[in-house]
Amino acid sequence: MNKSLTYLIAAICLCACSFEGGQQGALTSSTGTKTTGKTTGKTAIKPAASAAREKNARAFPMISVPAVYGNDTAEARNYVLGHYWDAFINGDGVTDAEMILGVKDKEVEQGLANYILLLSTLKQKATPDEPGPLHEAQKSILHFFKQIEAKQLADTTSLLYVKMSEMVSHYLYDPISPVRDEDLYLPFAKALADSPCTGEDMRTAYRYEAKMCATNTFGSKAPDFRFSDIKGRKGSLYEVKAEYTMLFFSNPGCESCKAIVREIRSHGRIDSLIAEGRLAVVNIYIDEAVQEWREYHRNYPDTWINGYDYTFSLRESGKYDIRAIPSLYLLDSSKRVLMKDAVTENVLSFLDTI
């Protein structure tokens, strides 16, 4: 078995380690903010009943790759992405406030986190000119949705659909999720909007989410916009010439923004990439408290392009899907989107490879 295939299988078994601690703690079970008309609140369980359920709970089933695939890494990967959820979905067990198909919620969450890691690893192989790996990942997550939907249609009283859809949304679409990825959530959101399992009260919400996810997708051209700097000089995104552009939407004094600024500044390679002309950091304020921005301006690095939207239209224009501040994008030399609303660590890791 070659090293790549060994790594793939090891990742399936071991990548749980990557999601323990901070990430797992930050993403607890879904809070029930999205429902399809069914109750998702926690149900009181008596201690004796809870102990019995604990004993009867099954483990989240891990997938194993058939030996027939030998050293064919691509076929093994396709098998994993096509069958990752089979044993879980086809299993029997109760679905209630603490379990899904007989598996504890936390174990299902961990299984989902591992799956997302596999999808993200595949997506990293995509480029704007060769987006095939992303399409493979999107095909896999749509297949996953269809499995959930079919299981729900077979038992329309089950909470499976509600709990799994909330969990996927929580991981892939929540602005604070460390594994959020709208390109991966897009096919799932579209399917949610059209599914007969989705309550009418939620269709509009899911359609909106799908619309937002379809904005600034991987490989698409980022919309141009104009801005002014502290000295009143006007410029535009497309006038910035660099091999890569880190587009940073921030607010003065925002604690999360400060954390990202510190993270970028402490990353040793960023300054050299800027000096070499390979990277430009375009830091833009899109709200209307311009005087506050002017007073705070000195806190931004001089090597960055720091400006504000003097048209006061960018936030409401729909050109960019800015669900929360801060928001970080990475663009290539043609201003095509490589990362959208990205986790800072992912952007910096990518820049370490160029």
Tab-separated table of C-alpha atoms in Angstrom:
chain	number	residue	atom	x	y	z
A	1	MET	CA	0.000	0.000	0.000
A	2	ASN	CA	1.483	3.374	-0.979
A	3	LYS	CA	2.065	6.217	1.453
A	4	SER	CA	-0.805	8.367	0.132
A	5	LEU	CA	-3.365	5.626	0.614
A	6	THR	CA	-1.974	4.813	4.041
A	7	TYR	CA	-2.312	8.482	4.983
A	8	LEU	CA	-5.902	8.576	3.705
A	9	ILE	CA	-6.959	5.635	5.835
A	10	ALA	CA	-4.998	6.895	8.839
A	11	ALA	CA	-6.720	10.261	8.495
A	12	ILE	CA	-10.111	8.563	8.694
A	13	CYS	CA	-9.115	6.790	11.900
A	14	LEU	CA	-7.065	9.493	13.572
A	15	CYS	CA	-8.237	12.915	12.425
A	16	ALA	CA	-10.489	13.106	15.464
A	17	CYS	CA	-7.412	14.411	17.261
A	18	SER	CA	-7.518	17.527	15.106
A	19	PHE	CA	-10.985	18.396	16.357
A	20	GLU	CA	-10.592	17.777	20.055
A	21	GLY	CA	-10.069	20.570	22.561
A	22	GLY	CA	-10.628	24.079	21.205
A	23	GLN	CA	-12.489	23.239	18.031
A	24	GLN	CA	-14.683	20.523	19.467
A	25	GLY	CA	-15.396	22.681	22.488
A	26	ALA	CA	-16.295	25.668	20.359
A	27	LEU	CA	-18.843	23.675	18.377
A	28	THR	CA	-21.311	22.065	20.701
A	29	SER	CA	-24.508	20.366	19.625
A	30	SER	CA	-26.892	22.477	17.572
A	31	THR	CA	-29.116	24.817	19.483
A	32	GLY	CA	-32.328	24.294	17.577
A	33	THR	CA	-32.321	27.647	15.802
A	34	LYS	CA	-33.397	25.864	12.625
A	35	THR	CA	-36.233	23.391	12.726
A	36	THR	CA	-38.758	21.934	10.332
A	37	GLY	CA	-41.683	22.215	12.673
A	38	LYS	CA	-40.487	19.392	14.919
A	39	THR	CA	-39.341	19.746	18.533
A	40	THR	CA	-35.579	19.629	18.988
A	41	GLY	CA	-35.385	20.613	22.666
A	42	LYS	CA	-33.534	18.436	25.167
A	43	THR	CA	-35.685	15.793	26.839
A	44	ALA	CA	-35.316	14.931	30.518
A	45	ILE	CA	-34.059	11.371	30.964
A	46	LYS	CA	-34.169	9.539	34.282
A	47	PRO	CA	-30.783	8.241	35.562
A	48	ALA	CA	-31.732	4.548	35.243
A	49	ALA	CA	-33.006	5.028	31.720
A	50	SER	CA	-29.907	7.029	30.838
A	51	ALA	CA	-27.637	4.228	32.096
A	52	ALA	CA	-29.521	1.667	30.032
A	53	ARG	CA	-29.286	3.838	26.940
A	54	GLU	CA	-25.555	4.317	27.551
A	55	LYS	CA	-25.098	0.562	27.620
A	56	ASN	CA	-27.061	0.039	24.418
A	57	ALA	CA	-25.473	2.896	22.464
A	58	ARG	CA	-23.453	1.876	19.448
A	59	ALA	CA	-20.171	3.467	18.411
A	60	PHE	CA	-19.991	5.652	15.344
A	61	PRO	CA	-19.025	3.144	12.639
A	62	MET	CA	-15.619	3.751	11.061
A	63	ILE	CA	-15.220	2.997	7.380
A	64	SER	CA	-12.616	0.556	6.083
A	65	VAL	CA	-11.336	0.555	2.507
A	66	PRO	CA	-11.631	-2.815	0.708
A	67	ALA	CA	-8.292	-4.404	-0.128
A	68	VAL	CA	-9.299	-4.593	-3.796
A	69	TYR	CA	-8.308	-0.939	-4.188
A	70	GLY	CA	-4.692	-1.821	-3.398
A	71	ASN	CA	-2.470	1.136	-4.173
A	72	ASP	CA	-5.101	3.106	-6.112
A	73	THR	CA	-5.364	6.193	-3.921
A	74	ALA	CA	-7.946	7.937	-6.109
A	75	GLU	CA	-10.301	4.960	-6.132
A	76	ALA	CA	-9.859	4.468	-2.383
A	77	ARG	CA	-10.675	8.134	-1.803
A	78	ASN	CA	-13.766	7.899	-4.008
A	79	TYR	CA	-14.889	4.825	-2.104
A	80	VAL	CA	-14.499	6.596	1.241
A	81	LEU	CA	-16.365	9.703	0.110
A	82	GLY	CA	-19.135	7.619	-1.431
A	83	HIS	CA	-19.616	5.229	1.497
A	84	TYR	CA	-18.488	7.140	4.597
A	85	TRP	CA	-22.001	7.367	6.040
A	86	ASP	CA	-23.441	4.005	4.888
A	87	ALA	CA	-23.024	2.018	8.105
A	88	PHE	CA	-24.285	4.903	10.228
A	89	ILE	CA	-27.348	5.673	8.110
A	90	ASN	CA	-28.237	1.994	7.622
A	91	GLY	CA	-27.907	1.216	11.328
A	92	ASP	CA	-30.748	0.926	13.769
A	93	GLY	CA	-31.136	2.822	16.998
A	94	VAL	CA	-33.082	5.546	18.716
A	95	THR	CA	-32.934	9.183	17.603
A	96	ASP	CA	-33.834	11.578	20.386
A	97	ALA	CA	-32.394	14.426	22.447
A	98	GLU	CA	-29.065	12.668	23.057
A	99	MET	CA	-28.630	10.157	20.244
A	100	ILE	CA	-28.905	9.820	16.496
A	101	LEU	CA	-29.626	6.319	15.201
A	102	GLY	CA	-28.322	4.897	18.450
A	103	VAL	CA	-25.035	6.853	18.383
A	104	LYS	CA	-24.357	9.585	20.931
A	105	ASP	CA	-24.613	13.092	19.525
A	106	LYS	CA	-20.978	13.881	20.358
A	107	GLU	CA	-19.751	10.838	18.455
A	108	VAL	CA	-21.849	11.779	15.433
A	109	GLU	CA	-20.437	15.299	15.626
A	110	GLN	CA	-16.926	13.870	15.702
A	111	GLY	CA	-17.728	11.670	12.711
A	112	LEU	CA	-19.010	14.733	10.875
A	113	ALA	CA	-15.903	16.733	11.787
A	114	ASN	CA	-13.690	13.943	10.433
A	115	TYR	CA	-15.737	13.816	7.235
A	116	ILE	CA	-15.436	17.568	6.750
A	117	LEU	CA	-11.684	17.289	7.214
A	118	LEU	CA	-11.554	14.722	4.412
A	119	LEU	CA	-13.651	16.967	2.155
A	120	SER	CA	-11.460	19.967	2.958
A	121	THR	CA	-8.303	17.996	2.207
A	122	LEU	CA	-9.755	17.069	-1.181
A	123	LYS	CA	-10.868	20.643	-1.878
A	124	GLN	CA	-7.314	21.871	-1.273
A	125	LYS	CA	-6.297	20.073	-4.469
A	126	ALA	CA	-8.650	22.269	-6.520
A	127	THR	CA	-7.536	25.353	-8.443
A	128	PRO	CA	-9.676	27.904	-10.296
A	129	ASP	CA	-8.539	26.304	-13.568
A	130	GLU	CA	-8.970	22.730	-12.290
A	131	PRO	CA	-11.950	22.754	-9.891
A	132	GLY	CA	-12.607	19.011	-10.184
A	133	PRO	CA	-11.610	18.095	-6.597
A	134	LEU	CA	-14.083	20.642	-5.224
A	135	HIS	CA	-16.835	19.214	-7.418
A	136	GLU	CA	-16.015	15.727	-6.102
A	137	ALA	CA	-16.328	16.983	-2.532
A	138	GLN	CA	-19.645	18.687	-3.318
A	139	LYS	CA	-20.937	15.510	-4.984
A	140	SER	CA	-20.089	13.552	-1.837
A	141	ILE	CA	-21.919	15.909	0.503
A	142	LEU	CA	-24.990	15.937	-1.747
A	143	HIS	CA	-24.976	12.131	-1.641
A	144	PHE	CA	-24.782	12.373	2.158
A	145	PHE	CA	-27.849	14.621	2.160
A	146	LYS	CA	-29.777	12.186	-0.033
A	147	GLN	CA	-29.013	9.394	2.431
A	148	ILE	CA	-30.381	11.478	5.310
A	149	GLU	CA	-33.443	12.436	3.277
A	150	ALA	CA	-34.217	8.843	2.258
A	151	LYS	CA	-33.930	7.643	5.850
A	152	GLN	CA	-36.285	10.421	6.989
A	153	LEU	CA	-38.845	9.653	4.293
A	154	ALA	CA	-38.867	6.045	5.462
A	155	ASP	CA	-39.799	7.242	8.967
A	156	THR	CA	-41.376	10.683	8.846
A	157	THR	CA	-41.686	10.846	12.649
A	158	SER	CA	-37.924	10.661	13.152
A	159	LEU	CA	-35.792	13.581	14.361
A	160	LEU	CA	-32.907	12.425	12.154
A	161	TYR	CA	-33.410	15.021	9.410
A	162	VAL	CA	-33.734	17.936	11.817
A	163	LYS	CA	-30.732	16.972	13.937
A	164	MET	CA	-28.385	16.151	11.063
A	165	SER	CA	-29.304	19.229	9.017
A	166	GLU	CA	-28.749	21.468	12.036
A	167	MET	CA	-25.414	19.791	12.775
A	168	VAL	CA	-24.118	20.161	9.212
A	169	SER	CA	-25.240	23.788	9.094
A	170	HIS	CA	-23.611	24.430	12.470
A	171	TYR	CA	-20.250	23.128	11.275
A	172	LEU	CA	-20.151	24.366	7.684
A	173	TYR	CA	-22.108	27.646	7.839
A	174	ASP	CA	-21.844	29.105	11.347
A	175	PRO	CA	-19.570	32.202	11.163
A	176	ILE	CA	-17.663	31.096	14.266
A	177	SER	CA	-17.076	27.518	13.131
A	178	PRO	CA	-13.360	26.751	12.634
A	179	VAL	CA	-14.255	24.407	9.750
A	180	ARG	CA	-16.844	26.608	8.033
A	181	ASP	CA	-16.869	26.342	4.249
A	182	GLU	CA	-19.678	27.783	2.163
A	183	ASP	CA	-18.515	25.986	-0.995
A	184	LEU	CA	-19.095	22.680	0.781
A	185	TYR	CA	-22.346	23.822	2.392
A	186	LEU	CA	-23.822	25.105	-0.894
A	187	PRO	CA	-25.135	21.765	-2.289
A	188	PHE	CA	-26.472	20.833	1.146
A	189	ALA	CA	-28.317	24.152	1.535
A	190	LYS	CA	-29.809	23.866	-1.962
A	191	ALA	CA	-31.027	20.362	-1.188
A	192	LEU	CA	-32.499	21.497	2.135
A	193	ALA	CA	-34.456	24.236	0.370
A	194	ASP	CA	-35.989	21.780	-2.112
A	195	SER	CA	-36.514	18.708	0.068
A	196	PRO	CA	-40.007	17.485	0.968
A	197	CYS	CA	-38.606	16.879	4.467
A	198	THR	CA	-38.070	20.612	5.030
A	199	GLY	CA	-40.946	22.495	6.615
A	200	GLU	CA	-42.385	25.370	4.639
A	201	ASP	CA	-41.373	27.772	7.397
A	202	MET	CA	-37.695	26.998	6.758
A	203	ARG	CA	-37.551	26.964	2.951
A	204	THR	CA	-37.029	30.714	2.656
A	205	ALA	CA	-34.161	30.603	5.155
A	206	TYR	CA	-32.411	27.786	3.339
A	207	ARG	CA	-32.909	29.454	-0.045
A	208	TYR	CA	-31.296	32.579	1.358
A	209	GLU	CA	-28.379	30.566	2.712
A	210	ALA	CA	-27.930	28.868	-0.663
A	211	LYS	CA	-27.983	32.270	-2.381
A	212	MET	CA	-25.307	33.605	-0.026
A	213	CYS	CA	-23.169	30.490	-0.478
A	214	ALA	CA	-23.429	30.940	-4.250
A	215	THR	CA	-21.901	34.425	-3.910
A	216	ASN	CA	-18.102	34.658	-4.348
A	217	THR	CA	-17.700	30.917	-4.867
A	218	PHE	CA	-14.286	29.305	-5.296
A	219	GLY	CA	-12.741	30.339	-8.618
A	220	SER	CA	-15.196	33.164	-9.297
A	221	LYS	CA	-13.983	36.723	-9.900
A	222	ALA	CA	-14.260	38.862	-6.808
A	223	PRO	CA	-16.308	42.001	-7.564
A	224	ASP	CA	-14.346	45.213	-7.886
A	225	PHE	CA	-15.067	48.117	-5.543
A	226	ARG	CA	-13.609	51.510	-4.742
A	227	PHE	CA	-12.192	52.784	-1.469
A	228	SER	CA	-10.406	55.778	0.022
A	229	ASP	CA	-7.309	55.732	2.210
A	230	ILE	CA	-6.541	57.949	5.209
A	231	LYS	CA	-5.164	60.706	2.955
A	232	GLY	CA	-8.245	60.763	0.756
A	233	ARG	CA	-6.602	58.953	-2.156
A	234	LYS	CA	-9.060	56.834	-4.104
A	235	GLY	CA	-8.314	53.327	-5.295
A	236	SER	CA	-9.992	50.073	-6.281
A	237	LEU	CA	-9.484	46.398	-5.595
A	238	TYR	CA	-8.520	45.683	-9.203
A	239	GLU	CA	-5.877	48.399	-9.169
A	240	VAL	CA	-3.998	46.382	-6.544
A	241	LYS	CA	-1.362	44.342	-8.350
A	242	ALA	CA	0.010	41.294	-6.566
A	243	GLU	CA	0.266	37.560	-7.029
A	244	TYR	CA	-2.134	37.134	-4.107
A	245	THR	CA	-4.455	39.547	-2.326
A	246	MET	CA	-5.621	39.054	1.237
A	247	LEU	CA	-8.884	40.970	1.432
A	248	PHE	CA	-9.749	41.764	5.036
A	249	PHE	CA	-13.062	43.346	6.050
A	250	SER	CA	-12.604	44.741	9.569
A	251	ASN	CA	-13.925	47.249	12.094
A	252	PRO	CA	-11.875	49.537	14.348
A	253	GLY	CA	-11.624	48.207	17.871
A	254	CYS	CA	-13.241	44.869	17.037
A	255	GLU	CA	-11.590	42.268	19.308
A	256	SER	CA	-11.772	39.471	16.726
A	257	CYS	CA	-10.281	41.846	14.159
A	258	LYS	CA	-7.441	42.683	16.550
A	259	ALA	CA	-6.740	38.968	16.982
A	260	ILE	CA	-6.525	38.444	13.215
A	261	VAL	CA	-4.240	41.476	12.812
A	262	ARG	CA	-1.935	40.080	15.503
A	263	GLU	CA	-1.963	36.643	13.907
A	264	ILE	CA	-1.078	38.015	10.486
A	265	ARG	CA	1.605	40.373	11.814
A	266	SER	CA	3.261	37.648	13.868
A	267	HIS	CA	3.499	35.357	10.866
A	268	GLY	CA	7.061	35.970	9.734
A	269	ARG	CA	6.605	35.322	6.018
A	270	ILE	CA	3.856	37.878	5.430
A	271	ASP	CA	6.156	40.935	5.566
A	272	SER	CA	8.602	39.362	3.106
A	273	LEU	CA	5.813	38.418	0.693
A	274	ILE	CA	4.536	41.999	0.811
A	275	ALA	CA	8.054	43.389	0.284
A	276	GLU	CA	8.531	41.094	-2.710
A	277	GLY	CA	5.268	42.298	-4.244
A	278	ARG	CA	3.795	38.804	-4.136
A	279	LEU	CA	1.135	39.622	-1.549
A	280	ALA	CA	-1.063	42.629	-0.857
A	281	VAL	CA	-3.183	42.949	2.264
A	282	VAL	CA	-6.226	45.104	1.533
A	283	ASN	CA	-7.919	46.050	4.810
A	284	ILE	CA	-11.331	47.664	4.257
A	285	TYR	CA	-13.847	49.267	6.616
A	286	ILE	CA	-17.402	49.062	5.221
A	287	ASP	CA	-19.532	50.896	7.784
A	288	GLU	CA	-20.233	54.603	8.296
A	289	ALA	CA	-18.356	55.634	11.464
A	290	VAL	CA	-15.485	56.984	9.380
A	291	GLN	CA	-14.164	59.299	12.078
A	292	GLU	CA	-13.806	56.335	14.410
A	293	TRP	CA	-11.925	54.521	11.626
A	294	ARG	CA	-9.639	57.543	11.128
A	295	GLU	CA	-8.789	57.663	14.821
A	296	TYR	CA	-8.038	53.946	14.882
A	297	HIS	CA	-6.127	53.896	11.599
A	298	ARG	CA	-2.669	54.076	13.220
A	299	ASN	CA	-3.192	50.578	14.632
A	300	TYR	CA	-2.971	49.009	11.169
A	301	PRO	CA	0.407	48.131	9.591
A	302	ASP	CA	1.737	50.725	7.155
A	303	THR	CA	2.608	47.955	4.708
A	304	TRP	CA	-1.078	47.144	4.275
A	305	ILE	CA	-3.513	48.967	2.021
A	306	ASN	CA	-5.954	50.392	4.575
A	307	GLY	CA	-9.109	52.064	3.344
A	308	TYR	CA	-12.816	52.553	3.808
A	309	ASP	CA	-15.807	52.268	1.507
A	310	TYR	CA	-16.491	55.939	0.813
A	311	THR	CA	-19.590	55.005	-1.220
A	312	PHE	CA	-21.152	53.387	1.864
A	313	SER	CA	-22.738	50.812	-0.431
A	314	LEU	CA	-20.558	47.723	-0.266
A	315	ARG	CA	-22.260	46.098	2.710
A	316	GLU	CA	-25.742	46.363	1.218
A	317	SER	CA	-24.785	45.841	-2.422
A	318	GLY	CA	-24.752	42.057	-2.222
A	319	LYS	CA	-21.409	41.971	-4.022
A	320	TYR	CA	-19.822	40.233	-1.058
A	321	ASP	CA	-21.319	37.790	1.401
A	322	ILE	CA	-20.164	39.515	4.603
A	323	ARG	CA	-22.206	37.796	7.288
A	324	ALA	CA	-20.004	38.923	10.132
A	325	ILE	CA	-16.978	41.135	10.787
A	326	PRO	CA	-14.157	40.229	10.534
A	327	SER	CA	-14.222	38.431	7.196
A	328	LEU	CA	-11.132	37.286	5.326
A	329	TYR	CA	-10.773	36.434	1.635
A	330	LEU	CA	-7.797	35.213	-0.371
A	331	LEU	CA	-7.643	36.102	-4.072
A	332	ASP	CA	-5.228	35.142	-6.828
A	333	SER	CA	-3.536	37.512	-9.289
A	334	SER	CA	-6.700	37.637	-11.423
A	335	LYS	CA	-8.776	38.418	-8.332
A	336	ARG	CA	-10.367	34.972	-8.413
A	337	VAL	CA	-11.588	33.706	-5.041
A	338	LEU	CA	-9.356	31.061	-3.470
A	339	MET	CA	-10.842	31.328	0.019
A	340	LYS	CA	-14.017	33.019	1.189
A	341	ASP	CA	-14.720	34.080	4.778
A	342	ALA	CA	-11.700	31.965	5.589
A	343	VAL	CA	-10.151	30.871	8.864
A	344	THR	CA	-6.946	32.909	9.278
A	345	GLU	CA	-4.844	29.818	9.942
A	346	ASN	CA	-5.924	28.324	6.606
A	347	VAL	CA	-4.953	31.470	4.702
A	348	LEU	CA	-1.552	31.653	6.374
A	349	SER	CA	-0.925	27.936	5.823
A	350	PHE	CA	-1.649	28.379	2.133
A	351	LEU	CA	0.690	31.369	1.858
A	352	ASP	CA	3.443	29.261	3.441
A	353	THR	CA	3.294	27.005	0.365
A	354	ILE	CA	3.804	29.648	-2.322
